[in-house]
């Protein structure tokens, strides 16, 4: 980082936060919809990786990365529908089914994705916002990917929709009390089915980002647990979409700390910095939890907070 | 369907064999999980066959190869048992807390840190103390580390109300970062160039194979751990209290049961088993602590525990079955030109179908002797 010296660290953290957080934004927004309906889908890791594979494969075959994203959304929705359908049967544990669907999604993605490890897919575009500066580091840091922008807008839209729309109200009622929902003539299972499907399709967009933007390739190690972590982020964000967006940014920034420090020559305890986002999340969870009440904002029918 | 036919046939049967009735009742209750699980496995295999037919291969060939690769010869049986060994211990890490109603999915963290602790404690003693002292010390260090790690999850749960599923997951990632820190930094053997590791254990300090088998002692340790856990849960007052607390926390508290100590204690025992799995991996397989410790045994253990319905004895056959499926992957890849992920798809399919079949528990009258009387 010659030229800007120590300022390279915050700049690298800023760029890293945006780059790392984008998949977390989509997966956690998707999961927030699902959890708001009173169900938890722990299988989004599988959905994410399958989405990454689908997006890459379709982008290779069609030449259009956006078509890849759409295809990923479709497969993500199918995964969500399977999860939602199975979970409506009595005595079926949604957490366990999530882990099973994760295994299934990962297996199927590696199974079908083998032929696509070699070919190169077109990448998703980015918006260069750094044209005003002539420092190359600033320019590259401000090269914002389109999905990040969409994710931010989506977070605001969801936050508004949860509060102000009929659909948002239906979702919240079902999430808070199955009985109240039934009294209103709503079928909780149907609402949760669709909430899980929408959640799955958003998680798959997070996967598409991984394979089509950063790191921008398809292989079996593409995800480093983004799908699993997003479930923690949603609880951390108290089921608030804007909170999800901010939590993802914070998480991404903490994750970028290690590489950023390494780039200016700090190598002591380099691997410990990889733990930073997890330590941060855990610390805030511990600080804000209480043994005597459930978390503020938690959907009443959600199994994980009972 | 057939269930109706069976129930209608039962009253005369039990009437004829009045003195056999207690035995039949016992059998019926025990048969339920067995029949449902086997039915679910068959259904899962059938579903998977459809996938195989769709991609133009023969399911019959595939299952034959899977049998050959998993259990067809003494060599493949030993291979399957070796793969099952770590799963026995990591499954216990999920099953024991589950009896208290806790879903802990971060056993992976206890495995890797248990392995690192075991490798670290052995370093000063190599050469100066005999293996008979060093190996138990390593086991103790691994168990202590794993027990502290998952015990902390239990403490966070009970004293701070932190969700144990999320906390254990976060701590698994933290554990992996810690492991990388130690094996790349303070504990790194300078001679390990391509794959950072701790100093390798000399051959005489390795945990050898069970006599007459090409399977290390980890299998025996795992089986013993499962049996001890079964006795702990089913035959001790500690286990009985835990089952009550798992069934109804309020009732347990009213009875004056030490719910907090139960939660922390069970989490710590569970974690110490996972830590022991890490020690076995270091002392019997890797010979040092390195990144291979995070091979996903903790996560596959979740699968095993849920399939075994958190029954420590049922974990043994389930782990061996999964070990066998895993062992057959290479053969399937070579002979049928299928990706090695085929076995992952099969495992996922089986897992989903078996969990779906949980819904059938209590649905069939034949397994519920209380309902026989009404039909009689």
XYZ file of C-alpha atoms in Angstrom:
682
model
C 0.000 0.000 0.000
C 2.489 2.655 -1.038
C 1.206 6.205 -1.374
C -1.535 6.127 1.243
C 0.327 4.311 3.997
C -1.619 3.545 7.136
C -4.837 4.895 5.586
C -4.824 1.745 3.574
C -6.113 -0.150 6.616
C -9.494 1.591 7.044
C -9.856 1.702 3.275
C -9.192 -2.017 2.982
C -11.615 -2.696 5.828
C -14.244 -0.578 4.102
C -13.789 -2.333 0.765
C -13.559 -5.702 2.499
C -16.710 -5.048 4.501
C -18.687 -4.442 1.339
C -17.122 -7.364 -0.486
C -17.467 -9.859 2.365
C -20.835 -8.690 3.638
C -22.857 -8.979 0.414
C -23.606 -12.722 0.672
C -24.362 -12.316 4.386
C -26.830 -9.525 3.562
C -28.842 -11.719 1.211
C -28.788 -14.870 3.318
C -29.681 -13.008 6.496
C -32.480 -11.044 4.816
C -33.877 -14.303 3.487
C -33.567 -15.973 6.860
C -35.197 -12.981 8.572
C -38.285 -13.479 6.395
C -38.375 -17.191 7.230
C -37.819 -16.664 10.949
C -40.371 -13.864 11.105
C -42.909 -16.474 9.990
C -41.993 -18.605 13.010
C -39.751 -21.168 11.391
C -36.003 -21.540 11.245
C -34.176 -22.842 8.187
C -30.704 -23.942 9.154
C -30.140 -25.386 5.689
C -29.371 -22.127 3.921
C -25.712 -23.111 3.676
C -26.766 -25.879 1.282
C -29.105 -23.535 -0.579
C -26.339 -20.958 -0.876
C -23.824 -23.407 -2.309
C -26.397 -24.897 -4.667
C -27.312 -21.349 -5.736
C -23.638 -20.584 -6.352
C -23.333 -23.670 -8.534
C -26.568 -22.998 -10.458
C -25.718 -19.361 -11.067
C -22.271 -20.261 -12.318
C -23.485 -23.088 -14.538
C -26.279 -21.033 -16.096
C -23.972 -18.051 -16.561
C -21.431 -20.275 -18.331
C -24.062 -21.782 -20.606
C -26.074 -18.638 -21.358
C -23.331 -16.037 -21.162
C -25.503 -13.862 -18.927
C -24.664 -13.542 -15.230
C -28.108 -12.107 -14.456
C -29.774 -15.161 -15.934
C -27.559 -17.144 -13.567
C -28.829 -15.135 -10.593
C -32.441 -15.743 -11.649
C -31.843 -19.475 -12.018
C -30.211 -19.550 -8.598
C -33.259 -17.827 -7.123
C -35.535 -20.448 -8.678
C -33.527 -23.360 -7.261
C -33.272 -21.613 -3.894
C -37.034 -21.307 -3.816
C -37.364 -25.025 -4.580
C -35.058 -25.879 -1.666
C -37.133 -23.601 0.553
C -40.357 -25.247 -0.625
C -38.991 -28.711 0.197
C -37.968 -27.546 3.671
C -41.311 -25.825 4.253
C -43.280 -28.798 2.987
C -41.470 -31.323 5.184
C -41.657 -29.128 8.280
C -45.415 -28.900 8.198
C -45.721 -32.510 9.320
C -46.127 -32.953 13.063
C -43.126 -34.056 15.165
C -40.666 -33.006 12.480
C -37.880 -30.838 13.885
C -37.191 -27.808 11.668
C -33.617 -27.441 12.927
C -32.754 -31.060 12.117
C -34.416 -30.856 8.698
C -32.349 -27.741 8.066
C -29.121 -29.597 8.778
C -30.305 -32.459 6.559
C -31.189 -30.102 3.720
C -27.783 -28.503 4.100
C -26.116 -31.883 3.621
C -28.394 -32.643 0.688
C -27.848 -29.251 -0.973
C -24.061 -29.435 -0.599
C -23.985 -32.988 -1.942
C -26.193 -32.190 -4.909
C -24.233 -29.026 -5.722
C -20.917 -30.916 -5.782
C -22.540 -33.786 -7.688
C -24.005 -31.631 -10.453
C -21.333 -28.936 -10.373
C -18.323 -31.110 -11.206
C -18.263 -30.196 -14.951
C -18.315 -26.454 -14.193
C -15.144 -26.168 -12.149
C -13.048 -25.505 -15.268
C -15.050 -23.106 -17.504
C -15.049 -19.367 -16.841
C -18.348 -17.579 -16.312
C -19.028 -13.903 -17.020
C -18.953 -11.809 -13.857
C -21.612 -9.573 -12.400
C -20.985 -5.870 -13.088
C -19.916 -3.312 -10.497
C -20.508 0.420 -10.209
C -17.325 2.551 -10.198
C -17.985 5.321 -7.668
C -14.346 6.227 -7.176
C -13.835 8.170 -10.416
C -13.290 11.442 -8.530
C -10.091 10.177 -6.995
C -6.902 9.380 -8.829
C -5.570 7.033 -6.155
C -6.008 3.503 -7.526
C -6.683 2.034 -4.051
C -9.563 4.439 -3.500
C -10.931 3.701 -6.942
C -10.884 -0.038 -6.422
C -12.353 0.282 -2.922
C -15.252 2.311 -4.285
C -15.955 -0.146 -7.057
C -19.244 -1.202 -5.481
C -20.909 -4.378 -6.716
C -24.474 -4.110 -7.900
C -25.790 -6.834 -5.600
C -24.589 -4.916 -2.540
C -26.677 -1.932 -3.633
C -29.685 -4.147 -4.324
C -29.228 -5.792 -0.926
C -29.233 -2.423 0.825
C -32.392 -1.311 -0.964
C -34.022 -4.652 -0.269
C -33.264 -4.324 3.445
C -35.031 -0.964 3.606
C -37.938 -2.259 1.515
C -38.376 -5.314 3.749
C -38.167 -3.211 6.896
C -40.922 -1.006 5.494
C -42.974 -3.944 4.248
C -42.893 -5.799 7.582
C -44.421 -2.722 9.222
C -46.755 -1.321 6.642
C -48.092 -3.949 4.299
C -50.760 -6.573 4.564
C -48.267 -9.306 3.699
C -45.907 -8.084 6.391
C -48.672 -8.180 8.969
C -49.711 -11.695 7.934
C -46.108 -12.856 8.257
C -45.719 -11.337 11.698
C -49.000 -12.704 13.014
C -48.111 -16.216 11.878
C -44.667 -15.843 13.412
C -45.938 -14.641 16.751
C -48.818 -17.012 17.286
C -50.076 -19.883 15.179
C -53.351 -19.762 17.120
C -53.930 -16.085 16.443
C -53.208 -16.692 12.779
C -55.703 -19.541 12.607
C -58.286 -17.361 14.314
C -57.767 -14.843 11.518
C -58.421 -17.579 8.973
C -54.768 -17.882 7.936
C -53.047 -21.202 7.450
C -49.698 -20.912 9.275
C -48.166 -23.803 7.339
C -48.896 -22.180 3.975
C -47.505 -18.817 5.063
C -44.371 -20.486 6.430
C -44.010 -22.537 3.257
C -43.839 -19.391 1.132
C -41.722 -17.515 3.668
C -39.180 -20.347 3.565
C -39.261 -20.368 -0.250
C -38.581 -16.613 -0.453
C -35.852 -17.001 2.161
C -34.266 -19.790 0.117
C -34.300 -17.772 -3.093
C -32.568 -14.829 -1.385
C -29.963 -17.160 0.126
C -29.275 -18.473 -3.376
C -28.575 -14.896 -4.537
C -25.909 -14.759 -1.845
C -24.431 -17.901 -3.405
C -24.621 -16.370 -6.890
C -22.588 -13.421 -5.596
C -19.868 -15.784 -4.413
C -19.535 -17.622 -7.705
C -20.179 -14.693 -10.061
C -18.498 -11.763 -8.314
C -16.204 -12.493 -5.400
C -14.245 -14.767 -5.398
C -15.912 -15.282 -8.762
C -15.383 -18.963 -9.454
C -17.099 -22.219 -8.687
C -15.435 -24.869 -6.574
C -16.366 -27.084 -3.674
C -14.831 -24.793 -1.093
C -16.654 -21.700 -2.291
C -18.555 -21.036 0.893
C -16.890 -20.610 4.235
C -20.041 -20.996 6.281
C -21.854 -17.840 5.156
C -25.174 -19.687 5.091
C -24.780 -20.990 8.645
C -23.509 -17.725 10.047
C -26.401 -15.781 8.590
C -28.733 -17.602 10.960
C -26.733 -16.189 13.852
C -26.710 -12.751 12.260
C -30.512 -12.672 12.091
C -30.806 -13.319 15.819
C -28.024 -10.811 16.384
C -29.999 -8.286 14.306
C -33.182 -8.986 16.269
C -35.090 -10.027 13.134
C -34.916 -6.468 11.782
C -33.975 -6.309 8.046
C -32.036 -3.067 8.412
C -30.328 -4.609 11.421
C -29.422 -7.591 9.214
C -27.833 -5.260 6.695
C -25.804 -3.463 9.363
C -24.868 -6.694 11.140
C -23.632 -8.144 7.850
C -21.534 -5.009 7.233
C -20.087 -5.161 10.742
C -19.378 -8.848 10.329
C -17.772 -8.242 6.944
C -15.670 -5.395 8.328
C -14.457 -7.528 11.228
C -13.636 -10.291 8.756
C -11.616 -7.874 6.608
C -9.536 -6.742 9.602
C -7.013 -9.590 9.389
C -6.186 -9.314 5.658
C -6.124 -5.496 5.925
C -3.597 -5.558 8.756
C -1.550 -8.150 6.948
C -1.343 -5.897 3.907
C 0.464 -3.263 5.983
C 2.831 -5.798 7.470
C 1.115 -6.826 10.718
C 1.438 -10.606 10.770
C 1.476 -11.264 14.514
C -1.555 -13.340 15.466
C -2.826 -13.121 11.908
C -4.999 -16.199 12.221
C -6.648 -14.900 15.360
C -8.161 -12.090 13.319
C -10.188 -14.682 11.444
C -12.036 -15.255 14.701
C -12.836 -11.546 15.070
C -16.297 -11.563 13.430
C -17.368 -14.617 15.433
C -16.014 -13.279 18.712
C -17.760 -9.979 18.062
C -21.094 -11.669 17.293
C -20.839 -13.938 20.314
C -19.869 -11.063 22.616
C -22.843 -8.966 21.547
C -25.168 -11.988 21.850
C -23.924 -12.652 25.380
C -24.222 -9.001 26.331
C -27.775 -8.647 25.071
C -29.229 -11.996 26.151
C -30.922 -12.594 29.452
C -31.865 -15.821 31.188
C -35.212 -14.481 32.351
C -36.790 -13.197 29.128
C -36.660 -14.099 25.475
C -34.896 -11.778 23.068
C -36.611 -8.514 22.235
C -38.311 -8.709 18.856
C -38.242 -12.499 18.703
C -41.145 -14.069 16.829
C -43.219 -15.888 19.459
C -43.633 -19.121 17.513
C -39.935 -19.532 16.730
C -38.591 -22.761 18.213
C -35.027 -21.562 18.671
C -35.826 -18.743 21.090
C -38.115 -20.689 23.379
C -53.767 -50.188 4.760
C -51.733 -53.054 6.106
C -51.729 -51.395 9.487
C -55.477 -51.809 9.765
C -55.214 -55.473 8.880
C -52.570 -55.982 11.527
C -54.512 -54.338 14.292
C -57.632 -56.324 13.535
C -55.579 -59.500 13.720
C -54.106 -58.599 17.068
C -56.877 -59.086 19.628
C -57.351 -62.796 18.921
C -53.603 -63.245 18.911
C -53.136 -61.620 22.283
C -56.188 -63.436 23.619
C -54.747 -66.807 22.651
C -51.403 -65.995 24.135
C -52.418 -64.267 27.310
C -49.210 -65.030 29.136
C -47.168 -63.855 26.189
C -48.830 -60.480 26.245
C -46.170 -58.595 28.309
C -43.515 -59.885 25.966
C -45.512 -58.829 22.911
C -46.050 -55.408 24.416
C -42.355 -55.061 25.101
C -41.552 -56.183 21.575
C -44.079 -53.829 20.042
C -42.685 -50.806 21.859
C -39.125 -51.696 20.941
C -40.048 -52.476 17.335
C -41.427 -49.028 16.567
C -38.143 -47.146 16.103
C -36.601 -50.130 14.345
C -39.414 -50.617 11.832
C -39.839 -46.907 11.144
C -36.093 -46.374 10.731
C -35.685 -49.344 8.398
C -38.733 -48.259 6.409
C -37.288 -44.771 6.157
C -33.920 -46.080 4.976
C -35.638 -48.175 2.296
C -37.728 -45.180 1.208
C -34.606 -43.014 1.086
C -32.762 -45.596 -1.024
C -35.767 -45.800 -3.367
C -35.819 -42.028 -3.785
C -32.087 -41.999 -4.420
C -32.524 -44.765 -7.024
C -34.828 -42.446 -8.955
C -32.018 -39.874 -9.124
C -29.602 -42.536 -10.339
C -32.033 -43.763 -13.006
C -32.579 -40.171 -14.172
C -28.863 -39.710 -14.808
C -28.815 -42.989 -16.711
C -27.064 -45.358 -14.321
C -28.218 -48.575 -12.736
C -29.215 -48.314 -9.068
C -28.726 -52.080 -8.660
C -25.064 -51.784 -9.693
C -24.665 -48.806 -7.411
C -26.062 -50.527 -4.323
C -24.035 -53.640 -5.062
C -20.890 -51.527 -5.241
C -21.839 -49.681 -2.080
C -22.207 -52.959 -0.276
C -18.873 -54.198 -1.644
C -17.153 -50.935 -0.782
C -18.679 -50.627 2.663
C -19.148 -54.136 4.000
C -18.301 -56.635 1.232
C -14.919 -57.777 2.525
C -12.930 -57.775 5.733
C -10.850 -54.958 4.268
C -13.873 -52.774 3.519
C -15.499 -53.569 6.867
C -12.361 -52.372 8.619
C -12.352 -49.271 6.441
C -15.980 -48.536 7.389
C -15.302 -49.124 11.083
C -12.336 -46.750 10.978
C -14.529 -44.060 9.474
C -17.275 -44.732 12.015
C -14.968 -44.383 15.035
C -14.777 -40.574 15.304
C -18.492 -40.295 14.520
C -19.372 -42.321 17.631
C -17.795 -39.683 19.850
C -18.961 -36.600 17.957
C -22.517 -37.985 17.806
C -22.490 -38.303 21.591
C -21.597 -34.610 21.726
C -24.979 -33.918 20.100
C -27.047 -36.719 21.631
C -26.292 -36.134 25.321
C -27.295 -32.439 25.438
C -30.273 -33.278 23.212
C -31.689 -35.400 26.024
C -31.858 -32.163 28.005
C -33.497 -30.373 25.105
C -30.342 -28.578 23.942
C -29.408 -28.522 20.259
C -25.620 -28.193 20.206
C -24.190 -28.255 16.709
C -20.665 -27.005 17.359
C -18.951 -30.268 18.329
C -16.421 -29.560 15.583
C -14.900 -26.881 17.828
C -14.343 -29.331 20.667
C -12.808 -31.842 18.232
C -10.197 -29.451 16.859
C -9.283 -27.876 20.212
C -9.220 -31.295 21.901
C -6.783 -32.407 19.230
C -4.590 -29.325 19.667
C -4.598 -29.687 23.458
C -3.653 -33.363 23.216
C -0.820 -32.626 20.803
C 0.422 -29.711 22.924
C 0.513 -31.609 26.206
C 2.486 -34.452 24.634
C 5.312 -32.178 23.431
C 7.324 -31.793 26.666
C 6.937 -35.470 27.575
C 8.041 -37.114 24.349
C 11.209 -39.016 25.072
C 11.118 -38.377 28.803
C 7.961 -40.278 29.757
C 6.717 -43.648 28.495
C 3.698 -43.796 26.124
C 1.622 -45.462 28.841
C 1.713 -42.149 30.737
C 1.694 -39.750 27.790
C -1.311 -41.246 25.987
C -3.700 -41.048 28.980
C -2.409 -37.539 29.605
C -3.236 -36.625 26.017
C -6.704 -38.130 26.357
C -7.247 -36.190 29.552
C -6.089 -32.937 27.976
C -8.345 -33.459 24.963
C -11.351 -34.283 27.117
C -10.713 -31.371 29.461
C -10.393 -28.939 26.571
C -13.510 -30.234 24.805
C -15.423 -30.335 28.081
C -14.526 -26.741 28.894
C -15.419 -25.605 25.382
C -18.892 -27.136 25.205
C -19.386 -26.725 28.965
C -18.993 -22.996 28.339
C -21.840 -23.238 25.819
C -23.971 -24.822 28.553
C -23.026 -22.069 30.995
C -23.846 -19.333 28.499
C -27.163 -21.057 27.938
C -28.117 -21.403 31.551
C -26.667 -18.308 33.174
C -26.972 -15.837 30.303
C -29.828 -17.277 28.239
C -27.676 -17.363 25.091
C -29.059 -19.725 22.490
C -26.859 -22.837 22.597
C -27.230 -23.701 18.908
C -25.908 -20.340 17.743
C -23.304 -20.034 20.508
C -21.831 -23.473 19.785
C -21.732 -22.725 16.066
C -19.930 -19.406 16.595
C -17.528 -21.096 19.000
C -16.757 -23.787 16.415
C -15.506 -21.096 14.025
C -13.560 -19.457 16.845
C -12.033 -22.841 17.698
C -10.894 -23.397 14.118
C -9.276 -19.941 14.074
C -7.536 -20.757 17.375
C -6.322 -24.073 15.983
C -4.881 -22.318 12.917
C -3.213 -19.786 15.166
C -1.519 -22.487 17.222
C -0.447 -24.773 14.397
C 0.809 -21.881 12.269
C 2.342 -20.025 15.189
C 3.465 -21.090 18.675
C 3.123 -24.862 18.191
C 4.280 -25.133 14.602
C 6.931 -27.692 13.839
C 9.433 -25.828 11.630
C 9.878 -29.029 9.625
C 6.245 -29.016 8.475
C 6.521 -26.930 5.333
C 3.511 -27.557 3.133
C 1.061 -28.482 5.823
C 1.585 -26.608 9.079
C 1.460 -29.105 11.949
C 2.646 -29.601 15.468
C 5.702 -31.783 15.970
C 4.853 -35.360 14.916
C 4.407 -38.019 17.581
C 7.069 -40.729 17.405
C 5.634 -44.083 16.304
C 5.861 -45.619 19.789
C 3.651 -42.810 21.146
C 0.887 -43.480 18.635
C -2.365 -45.101 19.650
C -2.098 -48.380 17.782
C -4.596 -50.725 16.212
C -6.975 -53.066 17.966
C -5.217 -56.489 17.945
C -6.171 -58.523 14.894
C -7.703 -55.584 13.079
C -6.561 -52.734 10.916
C -8.731 -50.380 12.952
C -7.302 -48.091 15.611
C -8.342 -48.066 19.274
C -10.607 -45.093 18.572
C -13.369 -47.528 17.634
C -13.200 -49.328 20.976
C -13.050 -46.004 22.826
C -16.105 -44.791 20.923
C -18.120 -47.948 21.599
C -17.248 -47.833 25.298
C -18.214 -44.143 25.410
C -21.593 -44.969 23.841
C -22.227 -47.723 26.384
C -21.202 -45.496 29.307
C -23.473 -42.747 27.993
C -26.364 -45.171 27.690
C -25.908 -46.295 31.294
C -25.528 -42.681 32.399
C -28.817 -41.672 30.805
C -30.895 -44.777 31.438
C -29.621 -46.140 34.728
C -28.355 -43.310 36.920
C -30.252 -40.698 38.893
C -28.182 -38.030 37.144
C -29.485 -39.268 33.780
C -33.006 -39.604 35.111
C -32.932 -36.006 36.332
C -31.624 -34.915 32.943
C -34.446 -36.705 31.145
C -36.995 -34.992 33.378
C -35.404 -31.606 32.774
C -35.385 -32.331 29.045
C -39.060 -33.255 29.114
C -40.283 -30.371 31.220
C -37.947 -27.775 32.716
C -40.646 -26.278 34.910
C -41.459 -29.643 36.471
C -37.778 -30.320 37.073
C -37.348 -26.967 38.806
C -40.389 -27.514 40.992
C -38.917 -30.862 42.022
C -35.785 -28.998 43.068
C -33.571 -30.592 40.444
C -30.343 -28.670 39.817
C -31.221 -27.783 36.220
C -28.243 -25.478 35.815
C -25.741 -28.063 36.974
C -27.399 -30.684 34.775
C -27.161 -28.474 31.680
C -23.541 -27.493 32.280
C -22.596 -31.030 33.331
C -24.157 -32.723 30.320
C -22.681 -30.138 27.958
C -19.249 -30.672 29.521
C -19.473 -34.473 29.271
C -20.641 -34.170 25.671
C -17.792 -31.816 24.852
C -15.243 -34.071 26.499
C -16.293 -36.910 24.173
C -15.806 -34.656 21.144
C -12.454 -33.531 22.566
C -11.508 -37.187 22.943
C -12.358 -37.666 19.260
C -9.816 -34.943 18.500
C -7.209 -36.654 20.665
C -7.791 -39.991 18.887
C -7.480 -38.256 15.522
C -4.108 -36.838 16.598
C -2.775 -39.906 18.411
C -4.045 -42.606 16.056
C -4.487 -41.074 12.594
C -2.648 -37.787 11.942
C 0.244 -38.130 14.383
C 0.127 -34.382 14.928
C -2.419 -31.577 15.181
C -3.026 -29.986 11.792
C -5.827 -28.570 9.661
C -7.120 -32.090 8.906
C -8.650 -32.054 12.392
C -11.438 -29.888 10.983
C -12.593 -32.640 8.661
C -16.269 -32.221 9.490
C -16.595 -35.087 11.982
C -18.403 -32.706 14.306
C -20.995 -31.937 11.649
C -21.488 -35.539 10.498
C -21.932 -36.370 14.184
C -25.062 -34.189 14.218
C -26.482 -36.354 11.455
C -25.614 -39.567 13.301
C -27.147 -38.355 16.569
C -30.409 -37.288 14.985
C -30.688 -40.533 13.026
C -30.071 -42.474 16.237
C -32.771 -40.380 17.896
C -30.216 -39.377 20.535
C -30.033 -42.933 21.872
C -26.350 -43.641 22.653
C -26.632 -47.350 21.811
C -28.347 -46.683 18.489
C -25.466 -44.369 17.604
C -23.208 -47.426 17.136
C -25.047 -49.038 14.180
C -25.906 -45.659 12.622
C -22.278 -44.515 12.725
C -21.135 -47.802 11.180
C -23.763 -47.486 8.439
C -22.654 -43.940 7.618
C -19.008 -45.000 7.810
C -19.804 -47.719 5.283
C -21.562 -45.316 2.922
C -18.595 -42.991 3.230
C -16.098 -45.786 2.613
C -17.842 -46.854 -0.592
C -17.456 -43.400 -2.172
C -14.103 -44.096 -3.772
C -15.213 -47.369 -5.336
C -18.368 -45.782 -6.773
C -16.307 -42.998 -8.255
C -13.875 -45.398 -9.919
C -16.227 -48.075 -11.154
C -19.333 -46.132 -12.141
C -17.772 -42.857 -13.221
C -19.938 -40.955 -10.764
C -18.620 -37.982 -8.792
C -17.502 -38.771 -5.238
C -20.237 -36.404 -4.073
C -22.698 -39.211 -4.907
C -22.402 -40.509 -1.363
C -23.078 -37.016 -0.026
C -26.300 -36.886 -2.026
C -27.262 -40.303 -0.695
C -26.487 -39.280 2.893
C -28.504 -36.086 2.480
C -31.451 -37.955 0.961
C -31.421 -40.568 3.715
C -31.164 -37.906 6.383
C -34.117 -35.909 5.049
C -36.340 -38.974 4.602
C -35.495 -40.438 8.012
C -36.272 -37.160 9.755
C -39.486 -36.836 7.781
C -40.473 -40.287 9.041
C -40.295 -38.984 12.623
C -43.839 -37.909 11.917
C -44.960 -41.568 11.875
C -44.110 -42.154 15.525
C -47.243 -42.889 17.483
C -49.355 -43.161 14.333
C -49.495 -46.952 14.157
C -51.645 -48.817 16.641
C -49.600 -51.976 16.325
C -46.716 -50.348 18.170
C -48.869 -48.995 20.975
C -50.089 -51.740 23.327
C -52.275 -49.216 25.191
C -54.487 -49.054 22.137
C -54.735 -52.856 21.761
C -57.011 -53.087 24.766
C -59.542 -50.773 23.223
C -59.773 -52.872 20.084
C -60.029 -56.078 22.089
